[in-house]
CSV table of C-alpha atoms in Angstrom, one decimal:
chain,number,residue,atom,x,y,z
A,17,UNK,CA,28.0,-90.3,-48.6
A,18,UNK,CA,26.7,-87.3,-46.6
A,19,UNK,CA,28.3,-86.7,-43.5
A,20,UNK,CA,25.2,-86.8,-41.5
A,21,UNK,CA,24.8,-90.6,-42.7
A,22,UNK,CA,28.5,-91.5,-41.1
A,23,UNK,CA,27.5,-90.1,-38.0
A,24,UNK,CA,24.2,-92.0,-37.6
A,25,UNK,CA,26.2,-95.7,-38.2
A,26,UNK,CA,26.8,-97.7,-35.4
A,27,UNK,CA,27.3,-101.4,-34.7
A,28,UNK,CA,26.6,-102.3,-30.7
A,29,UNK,CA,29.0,-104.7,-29.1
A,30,UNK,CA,28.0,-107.6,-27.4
A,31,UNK,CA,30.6,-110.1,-26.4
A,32,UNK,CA,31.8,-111.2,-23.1
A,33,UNK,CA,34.6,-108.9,-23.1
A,34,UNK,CA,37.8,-108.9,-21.6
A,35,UNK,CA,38.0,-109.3,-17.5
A,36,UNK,CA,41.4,-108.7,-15.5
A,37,UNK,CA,41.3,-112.4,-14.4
A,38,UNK,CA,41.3,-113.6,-18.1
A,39,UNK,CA,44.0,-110.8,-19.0
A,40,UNK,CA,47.0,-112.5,-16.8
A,41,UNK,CA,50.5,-111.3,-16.9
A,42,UNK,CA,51.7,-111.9,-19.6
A,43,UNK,CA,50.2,-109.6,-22.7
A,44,UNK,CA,52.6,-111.4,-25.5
A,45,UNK,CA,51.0,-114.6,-24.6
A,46,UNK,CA,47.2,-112.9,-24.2
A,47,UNK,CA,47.9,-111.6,-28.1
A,48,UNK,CA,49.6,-115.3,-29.3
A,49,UNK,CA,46.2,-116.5,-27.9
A,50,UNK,CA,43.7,-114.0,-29.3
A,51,UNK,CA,45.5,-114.2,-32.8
A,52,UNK,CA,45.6,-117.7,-32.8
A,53,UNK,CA,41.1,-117.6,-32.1
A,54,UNK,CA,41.2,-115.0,-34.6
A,55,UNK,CA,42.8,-117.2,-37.1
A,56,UNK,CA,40.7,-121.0,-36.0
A,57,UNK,CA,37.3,-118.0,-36.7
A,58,UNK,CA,38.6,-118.0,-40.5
A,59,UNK,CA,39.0,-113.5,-40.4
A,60,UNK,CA,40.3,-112.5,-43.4
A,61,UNK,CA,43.8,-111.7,-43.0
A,62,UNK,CA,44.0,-112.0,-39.6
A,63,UNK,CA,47.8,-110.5,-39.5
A,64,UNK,CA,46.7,-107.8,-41.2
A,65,UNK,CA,48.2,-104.6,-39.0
A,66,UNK,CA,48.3,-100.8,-39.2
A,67,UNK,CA,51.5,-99.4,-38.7
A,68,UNK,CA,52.3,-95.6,-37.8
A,69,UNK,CA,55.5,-93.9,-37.8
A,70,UNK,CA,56.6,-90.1,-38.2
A,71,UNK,CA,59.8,-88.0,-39.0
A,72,UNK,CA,62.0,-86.8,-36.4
A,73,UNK,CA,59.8,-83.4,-36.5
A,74,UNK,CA,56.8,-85.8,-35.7
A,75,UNK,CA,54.7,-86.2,-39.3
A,76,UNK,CA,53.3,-89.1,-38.6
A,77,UNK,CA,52.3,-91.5,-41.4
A,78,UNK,CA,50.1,-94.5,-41.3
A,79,UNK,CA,49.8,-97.4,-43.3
A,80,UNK,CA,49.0,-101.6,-43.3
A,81,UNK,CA,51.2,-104.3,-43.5
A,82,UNK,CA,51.5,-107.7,-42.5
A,83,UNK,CA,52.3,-109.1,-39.0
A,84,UNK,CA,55.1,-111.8,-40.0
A,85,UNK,CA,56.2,-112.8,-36.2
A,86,UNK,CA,54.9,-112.4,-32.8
A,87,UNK,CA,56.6,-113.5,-29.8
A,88,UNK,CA,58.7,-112.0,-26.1
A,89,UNK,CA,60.6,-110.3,-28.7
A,90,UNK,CA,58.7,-107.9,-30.6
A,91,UNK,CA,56.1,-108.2,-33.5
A,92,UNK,CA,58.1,-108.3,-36.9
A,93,UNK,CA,57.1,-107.1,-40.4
A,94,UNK,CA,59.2,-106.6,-43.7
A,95,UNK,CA,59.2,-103.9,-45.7
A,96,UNK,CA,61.9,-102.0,-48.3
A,97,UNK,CA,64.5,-99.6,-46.1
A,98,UNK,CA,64.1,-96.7,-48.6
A,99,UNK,CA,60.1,-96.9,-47.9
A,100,UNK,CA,58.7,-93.8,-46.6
A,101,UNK,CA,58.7,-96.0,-43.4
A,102,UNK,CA,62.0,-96.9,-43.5
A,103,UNK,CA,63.1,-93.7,-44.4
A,104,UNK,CA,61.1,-92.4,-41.1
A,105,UNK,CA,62.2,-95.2,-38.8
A,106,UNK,CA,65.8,-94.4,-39.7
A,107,UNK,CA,64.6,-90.8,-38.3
A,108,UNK,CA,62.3,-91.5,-35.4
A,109,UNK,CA,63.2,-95.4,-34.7
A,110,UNK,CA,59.8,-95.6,-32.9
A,111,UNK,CA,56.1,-97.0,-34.2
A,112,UNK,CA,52.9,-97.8,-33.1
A,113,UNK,CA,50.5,-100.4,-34.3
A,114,UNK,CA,47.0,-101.7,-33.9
A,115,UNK,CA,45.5,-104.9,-35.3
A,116,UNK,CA,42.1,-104.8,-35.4
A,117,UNK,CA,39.5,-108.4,-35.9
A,118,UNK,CA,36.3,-106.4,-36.1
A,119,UNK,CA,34.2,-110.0,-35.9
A,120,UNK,CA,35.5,-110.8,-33.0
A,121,UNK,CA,35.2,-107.6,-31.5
A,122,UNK,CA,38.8,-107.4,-30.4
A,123,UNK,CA,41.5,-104.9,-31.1
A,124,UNK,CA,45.6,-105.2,-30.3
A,125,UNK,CA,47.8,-102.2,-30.1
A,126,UNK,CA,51.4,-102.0,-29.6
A,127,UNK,CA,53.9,-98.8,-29.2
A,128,UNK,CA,57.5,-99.2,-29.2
A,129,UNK,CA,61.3,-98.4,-30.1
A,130,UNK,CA,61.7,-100.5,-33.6
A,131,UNK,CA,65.1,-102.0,-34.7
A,132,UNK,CA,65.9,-103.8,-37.8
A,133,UNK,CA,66.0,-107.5,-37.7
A,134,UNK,CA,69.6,-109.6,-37.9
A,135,UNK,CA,70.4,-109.7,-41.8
A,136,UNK,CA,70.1,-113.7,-41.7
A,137,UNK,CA,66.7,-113.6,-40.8
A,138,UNK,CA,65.4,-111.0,-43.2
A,139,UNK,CA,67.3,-113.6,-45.8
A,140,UNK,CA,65.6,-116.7,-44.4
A,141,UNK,CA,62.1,-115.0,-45.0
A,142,UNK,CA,62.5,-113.6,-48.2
A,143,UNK,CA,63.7,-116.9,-49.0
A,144,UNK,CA,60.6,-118.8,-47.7
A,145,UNK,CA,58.3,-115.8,-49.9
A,146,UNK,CA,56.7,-116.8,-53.6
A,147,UNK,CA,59.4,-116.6,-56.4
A,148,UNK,CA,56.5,-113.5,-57.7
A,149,UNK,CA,57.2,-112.0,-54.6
A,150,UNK,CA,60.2,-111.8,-54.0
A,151,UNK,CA,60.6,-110.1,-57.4
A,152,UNK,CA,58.8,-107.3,-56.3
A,153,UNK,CA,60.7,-107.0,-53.3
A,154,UNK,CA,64.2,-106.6,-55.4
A,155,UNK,CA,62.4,-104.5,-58.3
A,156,UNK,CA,60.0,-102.1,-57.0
A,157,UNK,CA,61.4,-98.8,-56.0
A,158,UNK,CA,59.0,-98.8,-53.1
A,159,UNK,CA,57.4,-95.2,-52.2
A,160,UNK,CA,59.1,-93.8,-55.2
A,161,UNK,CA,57.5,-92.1,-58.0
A,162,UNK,CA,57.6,-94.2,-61.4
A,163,UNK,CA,56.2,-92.9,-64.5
A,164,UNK,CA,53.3,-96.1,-65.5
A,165,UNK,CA,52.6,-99.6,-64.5
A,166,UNK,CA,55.0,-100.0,-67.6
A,167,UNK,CA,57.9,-99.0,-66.2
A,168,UNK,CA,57.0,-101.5,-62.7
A,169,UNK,CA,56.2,-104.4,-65.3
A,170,UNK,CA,60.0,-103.6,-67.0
A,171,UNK,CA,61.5,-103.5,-64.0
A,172,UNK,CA,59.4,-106.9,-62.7
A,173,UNK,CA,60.8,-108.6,-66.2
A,174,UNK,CA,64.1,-107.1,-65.7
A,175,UNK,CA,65.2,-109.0,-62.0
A,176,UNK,CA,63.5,-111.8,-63.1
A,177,UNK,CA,65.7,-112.6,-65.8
A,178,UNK,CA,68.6,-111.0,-63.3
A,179,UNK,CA,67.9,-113.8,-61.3
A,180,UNK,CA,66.6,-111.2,-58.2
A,181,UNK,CA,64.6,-113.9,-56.3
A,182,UNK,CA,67.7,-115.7,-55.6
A,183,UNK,CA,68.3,-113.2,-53.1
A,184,UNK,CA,67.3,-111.1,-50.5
A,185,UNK,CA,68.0,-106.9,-52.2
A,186,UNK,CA,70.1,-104.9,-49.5
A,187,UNK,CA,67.2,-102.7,-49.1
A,188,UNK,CA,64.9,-105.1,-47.9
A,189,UNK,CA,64.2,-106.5,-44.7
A,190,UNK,CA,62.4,-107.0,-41.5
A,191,UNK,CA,61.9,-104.8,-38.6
A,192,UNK,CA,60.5,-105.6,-34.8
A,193,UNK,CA,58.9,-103.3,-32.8
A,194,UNK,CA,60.2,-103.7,-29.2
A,195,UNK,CA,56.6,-103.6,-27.0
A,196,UNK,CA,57.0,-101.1,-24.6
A,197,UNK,CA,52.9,-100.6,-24.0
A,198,UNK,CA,50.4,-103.2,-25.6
A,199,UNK,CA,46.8,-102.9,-24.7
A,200,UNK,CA,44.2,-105.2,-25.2
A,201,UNK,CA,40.7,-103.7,-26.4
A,202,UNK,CA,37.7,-105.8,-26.5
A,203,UNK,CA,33.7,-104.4,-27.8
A,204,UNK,CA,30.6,-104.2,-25.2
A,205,UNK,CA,27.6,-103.3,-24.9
A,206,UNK,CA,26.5,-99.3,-24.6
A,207,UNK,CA,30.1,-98.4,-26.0
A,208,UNK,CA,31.4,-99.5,-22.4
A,209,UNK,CA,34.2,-101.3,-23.7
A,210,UNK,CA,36.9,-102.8,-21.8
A,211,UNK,CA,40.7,-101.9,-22.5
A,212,UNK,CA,43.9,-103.5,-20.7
A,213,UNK,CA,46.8,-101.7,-20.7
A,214,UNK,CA,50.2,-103.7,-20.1
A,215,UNK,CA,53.2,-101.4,-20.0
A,216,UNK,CA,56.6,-102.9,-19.7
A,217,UNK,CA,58.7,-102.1,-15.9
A,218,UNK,CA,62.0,-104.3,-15.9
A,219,UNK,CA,61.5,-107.4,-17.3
A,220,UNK,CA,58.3,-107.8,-16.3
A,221,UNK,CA,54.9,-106.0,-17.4
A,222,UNK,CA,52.5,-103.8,-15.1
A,223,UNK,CA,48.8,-104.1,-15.7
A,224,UNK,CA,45.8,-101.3,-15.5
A,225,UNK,CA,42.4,-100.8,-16.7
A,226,UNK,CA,41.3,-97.7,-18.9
A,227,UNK,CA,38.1,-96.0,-19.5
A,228,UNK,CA,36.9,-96.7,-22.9
């Protein structure tokens, strides 16, 4: 595709939007609520979520995963600790993340310091996953160079009949990113879009409004 034809696409927003009245105070809530339309509108993957992170000299890296909780603590995912994004949030324990539900015209974004969740309930949820799944978890050197689908198919065969998805690897768990800023992005017409920024002051959240 010529570069010429990626500049000329364009979709125009439409929607309602997003006014300050309808944000409230309280943007953990305002997300609960927007995922939970997104989901009731049948959006594919609707916890799908982009997660960045960087080394400690600030390299980021960028890749989706799956939103597995959401509430005044933080938004969770699981992922293997020897990941590249384990291996950077053990550097730079900090990440960013945006969910975006393009039909909706709606976008979520979240920065924050990220800890790694409690070891009984990274157990609990690899626990609640497919047997398949959890197989993968325990076998696949995640990040690491293998030689062939082969030798990930041997290692799948190998902790199954290990008994691996009886429980949860050491070097797999959850993580929660600790919302310091979440802002609310929502389409309209003539690129004017509206974006609400909460950023957390005590233990409470201050609200503004930025350009789009």
């Amino acid at each position: 595709m010529a570069d010429d034809e990626l500049a000329r696409m364009r979709t125009e927003y439409a929607r309602s939007g997003l006014a300050d009245e309808d944000a409230g105070d309280d943007p953990i809530a305002l997300a609960q609520t927007w995922l939970a339309e997104v989901v009731a509108a049948g959006v594919h993957e609707p916890n799908a979520m982009a997660v960045a992170t960087a080394t400690a000299d600030a390299a980021p890296s960028v890749r989706i995963v799956l939103l597995k909780g959401l509430d005044v603590h933080g938004a969770v995912f699981f992922t293997n600790y020897e990941s590249r994004k384990g291996r950077e949030l053990a550097e730079n324990p900090r990440a960013a993340a945006a969910l975006l539900w393009h039909p909706l015209q709606r976008q979520v974004r979240i920065e924050g310091p990220v800890e790694r969740l409690d070891p009984a309930e990274s157990d609990a949820y690899f626990l609640a996953r497919p047997e398949g799944a959890r197989i993968s978890a325990a076998s696949s050197p995640q990040s690491q160079v293998v030689t062939g689908r082969d030798e990930l198919e041997r290692r799948w065969a190998e902790a199954e009949a290990a008994g691996a998805a009886e429980r949860r690897p050491d070097g797999w768990g959850g993580y929660r990113i600790l919302p310091e800023v979440i802002e609310f992005w929502h389409g309209r017409e003539n690129r004017l879009h509206d974006r609400i920024r909460f950023t957390r002051s005590g233990d409470g959240w201050e609200r503004d409004r930025l350009a789009p």
